[in-house]
Coordinates of C-alpha atoms in Angstrom, one line a residue:
X143 CA -154.4 206.4 -41.8
X144 CA -151.8 208.5 -39.8
X145 CA -148.7 206.8 -37.7
X146 CA -150.1 207.5 -34.3
X147 CA -153.1 205.6 -35.1
X148 CA -151.5 202.8 -36.5
X149 CA -149.4 202.6 -33.4
X150 CA -152.2 201.6 -31.3
X151 CA -154.9 200.2 -33.1
X152 CA -155.8 197.0 -31.2
X153 CA -153.6 194.5 -32.5
X154 CA -156.2 191.9 -33.5
X155 CA -154.3 188.9 -34.9
X156 CA -152.4 188.7 -31.1
X157 CA -155.1 188.4 -29.3
X158 CA -157.5 185.3 -31.6
X159 CA -153.8 184.1 -31.4
X160 CA -153.8 184.0 -28.1
X161 CA -157.7 182.9 -27.4
X162 CA -157.6 179.4 -29.5
X163 CA -154.3 178.4 -27.8
X164 CA -155.9 179.4 -24.4
X165 CA -158.7 177.6 -25.4
X166 CA -156.4 175.1 -26.0
X167 CA -154.8 174.3 -22.8
X168 CA -157.9 174.7 -21.0
X169 CA -159.7 171.8 -22.9
X170 CA -156.6 170.0 -22.4
X171 CA -156.4 169.9 -19.4
X172 CA -160.3 169.5 -18.2
X173 CA -159.8 166.4 -20.7
X174 CA -157.1 164.9 -19.5
X175 CA -157.5 165.9 -15.3
X176 CA -159.2 162.9 -14.1
X177 CA -155.9 161.5 -15.0
X178 CA -153.2 163.9 -13.9
X179 CA -152.2 162.4 -10.0
X180 CA -153.1 164.6 -7.5
X181 CA -148.5 165.8 -7.3
X182 CA -145.4 164.7 -8.7
X183 CA -142.6 164.9 -7.1
X184 CA -139.3 166.9 -9.1
X185 CA -136.5 166.6 -6.5
X186 CA -136.5 163.7 -4.1
X187 CA -136.1 164.9 -0.3
X188 CA -132.2 164.1 1.0
X189 CA -129.0 167.4 2.7
X190 CA -130.6 169.9 3.5
X191 CA -133.6 170.1 1.7
X192 CA -136.7 168.6 1.3
X193 CA -138.8 167.1 -1.3
X194 CA -140.3 169.4 -4.2
X195 CA -144.2 168.4 -5.0
X196 CA -145.4 169.9 -7.7
X197 CA -149.9 169.9 -7.2
X198 CA -151.8 169.2 -10.4
X199 CA -153.4 172.6 -10.6
X200 CA -150.4 174.4 -10.9
X201 CA -149.1 172.2 -13.0
X202 CA -153.0 173.2 -15.0
X203 CA -152.5 176.4 -14.6
X204 CA -148.8 177.6 -15.0
X205 CA -148.5 178.1 -18.9
X206 CA -151.9 179.0 -19.2
X207 CA -151.3 182.2 -16.7
X208 CA -147.2 182.3 -18.8
X209 CA -148.9 182.8 -22.2
X210 CA -152.0 185.4 -20.9
X211 CA -148.7 187.8 -19.7
X212 CA -146.9 187.2 -22.8
X213 CA -150.1 187.7 -24.8
X214 CA -151.2 190.9 -22.9
X215 CA -147.2 191.6 -23.1
X216 CA -147.1 191.1 -27.6
X217 CA -150.4 193.4 -27.3
X218 CA -149.7 196.9 -24.9
X219 CA -146.8 196.6 -27.3
X220 CA -146.7 199.3 -29.4
X221 CA -148.5 201.8 -27.4
X222 CA -146.3 201.2 -24.6
X223 CA -144.0 202.4 -27.6
X224 CA -145.5 205.1 -28.5
X225 CA -146.1 206.9 -25.6
X226 CA -142.2 206.2 -24.5
X227 CA -141.7 207.8 -28.1
X228 CA -143.3 210.4 -27.3
X229 CA -142.2 211.6 -23.3
X230 CA -138.9 210.6 -24.6
X231 CA -139.0 212.7 -28.2
X232 CA -136.7 209.6 -28.8
X233 CA -138.0 208.5 -32.8
X234 CA -139.8 204.3 -32.4
X235 CA -140.2 202.4 -35.4
X236 CA -144.0 202.9 -37.1
X237 CA -146.5 199.6 -36.1
X238 CA -147.1 198.9 -40.1
X239 CA -149.4 196.7 -41.7
X240 CA -145.3 194.2 -41.9
X241 CA -145.1 194.9 -38.0
X242 CA -148.8 194.1 -37.4
X243 CA -147.9 190.4 -39.7
X244 CA -144.5 189.6 -38.0
X245 CA -146.1 190.3 -34.5
X246 CA -148.9 187.9 -35.5
X247 CA -146.6 185.5 -36.8
X248 CA -144.7 186.0 -33.2
X249 CA -147.5 184.9 -31.2
X250 CA -148.5 182.9 -33.2
X251 CA -145.5 180.5 -32.9
X252 CA -145.0 181.7 -29.3
X253 CA -148.2 180.1 -29.0
X254 CA -147.9 177.1 -30.7
X255 CA -144.2 176.3 -28.1
X256 CA -146.5 177.6 -25.4
X257 CA -149.0 174.2 -26.1
X258 CA -146.6 172.2 -26.5
X259 CA -145.6 172.7 -22.7
X260 CA -148.9 173.0 -21.7
X261 CA -148.9 168.9 -22.6
X262 CA -145.9 168.3 -21.5
X263 CA -146.4 169.1 -18.0
X264 CA -149.4 167.9 -17.8
X265 CA -147.9 164.7 -19.2
X266 CA -146.0 164.5 -16.6
X267 CA -148.9 164.0 -14.6
X268 CA -150.3 161.3 -16.9
X269 CA -147.1 159.3 -17.5
X270 CA -147.0 160.4 -21.0
X271 CA -143.8 163.3 -21.0
X272 CA -142.2 161.7 -23.4
X273 CA -144.1 161.9 -26.2
X274 CA -145.0 165.3 -25.1
X275 CA -141.2 166.2 -25.7
X276 CA -141.0 165.5 -28.9
X277 CA -144.3 168.3 -29.5
X278 CA -142.8 170.3 -27.9
X279 CA -139.4 169.7 -29.9
X280 CA -141.6 169.7 -33.4
X281 CA -142.9 173.1 -32.3
X282 CA -139.8 175.0 -31.5
X283 CA -138.5 174.2 -34.9
X284 CA -141.6 175.4 -36.4
X285 CA -141.1 178.5 -34.5
X286 CA -137.6 179.8 -35.8
X287 CA -138.9 178.1 -39.7
X288 CA -141.8 181.0 -39.0
X289 CA -139.3 183.4 -38.0
X290 CA -136.5 183.0 -40.3
X291 CA -139.6 184.0 -42.9
X292 CA -140.9 186.8 -41.2
X293 CA -137.8 188.2 -39.9
X294 CA -136.8 189.8 -43.2
X295 CA -139.7 192.0 -43.2
X296 CA -139.7 193.2 -39.5
X297 CA -136.7 196.5 -40.4
X298 CA -137.4 199.2 -38.4
X299 CA -138.1 202.2 -40.8
X300 CA -136.8 205.0 -37.5
X301 CA -134.4 207.8 -38.8
X302 CA -132.0 209.3 -36.1
X303 CA -130.2 212.4 -35.4
X304 CA -126.7 209.9 -34.8
X305 CA -125.3 208.6 -37.9
X306 CA -124.1 205.6 -36.0
X307 CA -127.0 204.0 -34.4
X308 CA -128.1 204.8 -38.4
X309 CA -125.5 202.9 -39.8
X310 CA -126.6 199.7 -36.8
X311 CA -129.9 199.9 -38.4
X312 CA -128.5 199.7 -42.2
X313 CA -126.2 197.3 -41.1
X314 CA -128.8 195.3 -39.2
X315 CA -131.1 195.6 -42.1
X316 CA -128.6 193.6 -44.8
X317 CA -128.4 191.3 -43.2
X318 CA -132.0 190.4 -42.0
X319 CA -132.0 188.0 -44.9
X320 CA -129.2 185.5 -44.5
X321 CA -129.8 185.7 -41.1
X322 CA -133.8 184.5 -41.4
X323 CA -132.5 181.8 -43.8
X324 CA -130.1 180.5 -41.4
X325 CA -132.8 180.6 -39.1
X326 CA -135.2 178.9 -41.3
X327 CA -132.7 175.7 -41.9
X328 CA -132.3 175.5 -37.8
X329 CA -135.6 175.7 -37.8
X330 CA -135.8 172.6 -40.8
X331 CA -132.4 170.8 -39.1
X332 CA -134.7 170.7 -35.0
X333 CA -137.3 169.2 -36.7
X334 CA -135.3 166.6 -39.0
X335 CA -133.6 165.2 -35.1
X336 CA -136.7 166.4 -33.2
X337 CA -137.5 162.0 -35.6
X338 CA -134.0 160.6 -34.3
X339 CA -134.6 162.6 -30.4
X340 CA -136.2 164.8 -29.2
X341 CA -133.5 166.5 -27.5
X342 CA -131.2 166.4 -30.5
X343 CA -133.6 168.9 -31.8
X344 CA -133.7 170.9 -28.3
X345 CA -130.0 170.9 -28.5
X346 CA -129.9 171.6 -32.8
X347 CA -132.8 173.7 -32.4
X348 CA -131.7 176.5 -29.2
X349 CA -127.8 176.2 -30.1
X350 CA -129.3 177.2 -33.8
X351 CA -130.9 179.7 -32.8
X352 CA -128.5 181.5 -30.2
X353 CA -125.3 181.0 -32.0
X354 CA -127.2 183.0 -35.2
X355 CA -128.9 185.7 -32.8
X356 CA -125.1 186.3 -31.4
X357 CA -123.7 185.9 -34.9
X358 CA -126.3 189.3 -36.1
X359 CA -125.9 191.4 -33.2
X360 CA -122.2 190.6 -33.9
X361 CA -121.4 191.2 -37.0
X362 CA -124.4 194.3 -37.6
X363 CA -122.1 196.1 -35.1
X364 CA -118.6 195.6 -36.6
X365 CA -120.5 196.7 -40.3
X366 CA -122.2 199.4 -38.3
X367 CA -118.4 200.9 -37.3
X368 CA -117.4 201.0 -40.2
X369 CA -119.6 202.2 -42.1
X370 CA -120.2 205.5 -39.7
X371 CA -116.3 205.4 -39.6
X372 CA -115.3 209.5 -41.1
X373 CA -113.7 208.9 -44.8
X374 CA -111.1 210.8 -45.5
X375 CA -110.3 212.3 -49.1
X376 CA -107.2 212.8 -50.5
X377 CA -106.5 216.1 -52.0

């Protein structure tokens, strides 16, 4: 099978995960629809602004629509990469089996979080948003664990004529394992913190993910600059 065929093949894992999540959201909305208040007020009227009122139809459809949009982008991204590469002659990563597994795992984690968010939003109309918030925090921890496990294999195999860009790719590869382990630790800490308070779990997960991402980016840039620096040979 050629690289181009792999890049444009049907992303079955992404579509299956999205279909399961969408079916759950629709079923959850249908079951709880009679219990949902027709509208909820998220902000009382005051000063120069009126009250913010959200109808249950919007709340029941917000996350399903978001899921469809995100999943569509995930599904077509390999095809977009291939077309962009052919139009610009810029090398792009291959969409091989490892990339497919990473994309499917990421989609599964995002679906889990969005399903939890849907339960939370519907809970705002039924008065059960507190317990749903715990589910959101737990799903965030699970997503971080998934990303940490699959991060080390989500590596670019692109080679370019730019020595600095090649050095950046090498630097990112060398740090991906430690970043993945850190992400798993933060995910587990998020789940553990959620047992005490969902807000604590969300704080741990959100701040930890940002810290790991920023650290990985900065460290990769510094290491890339060192690798790409020309070495002077002494006579």
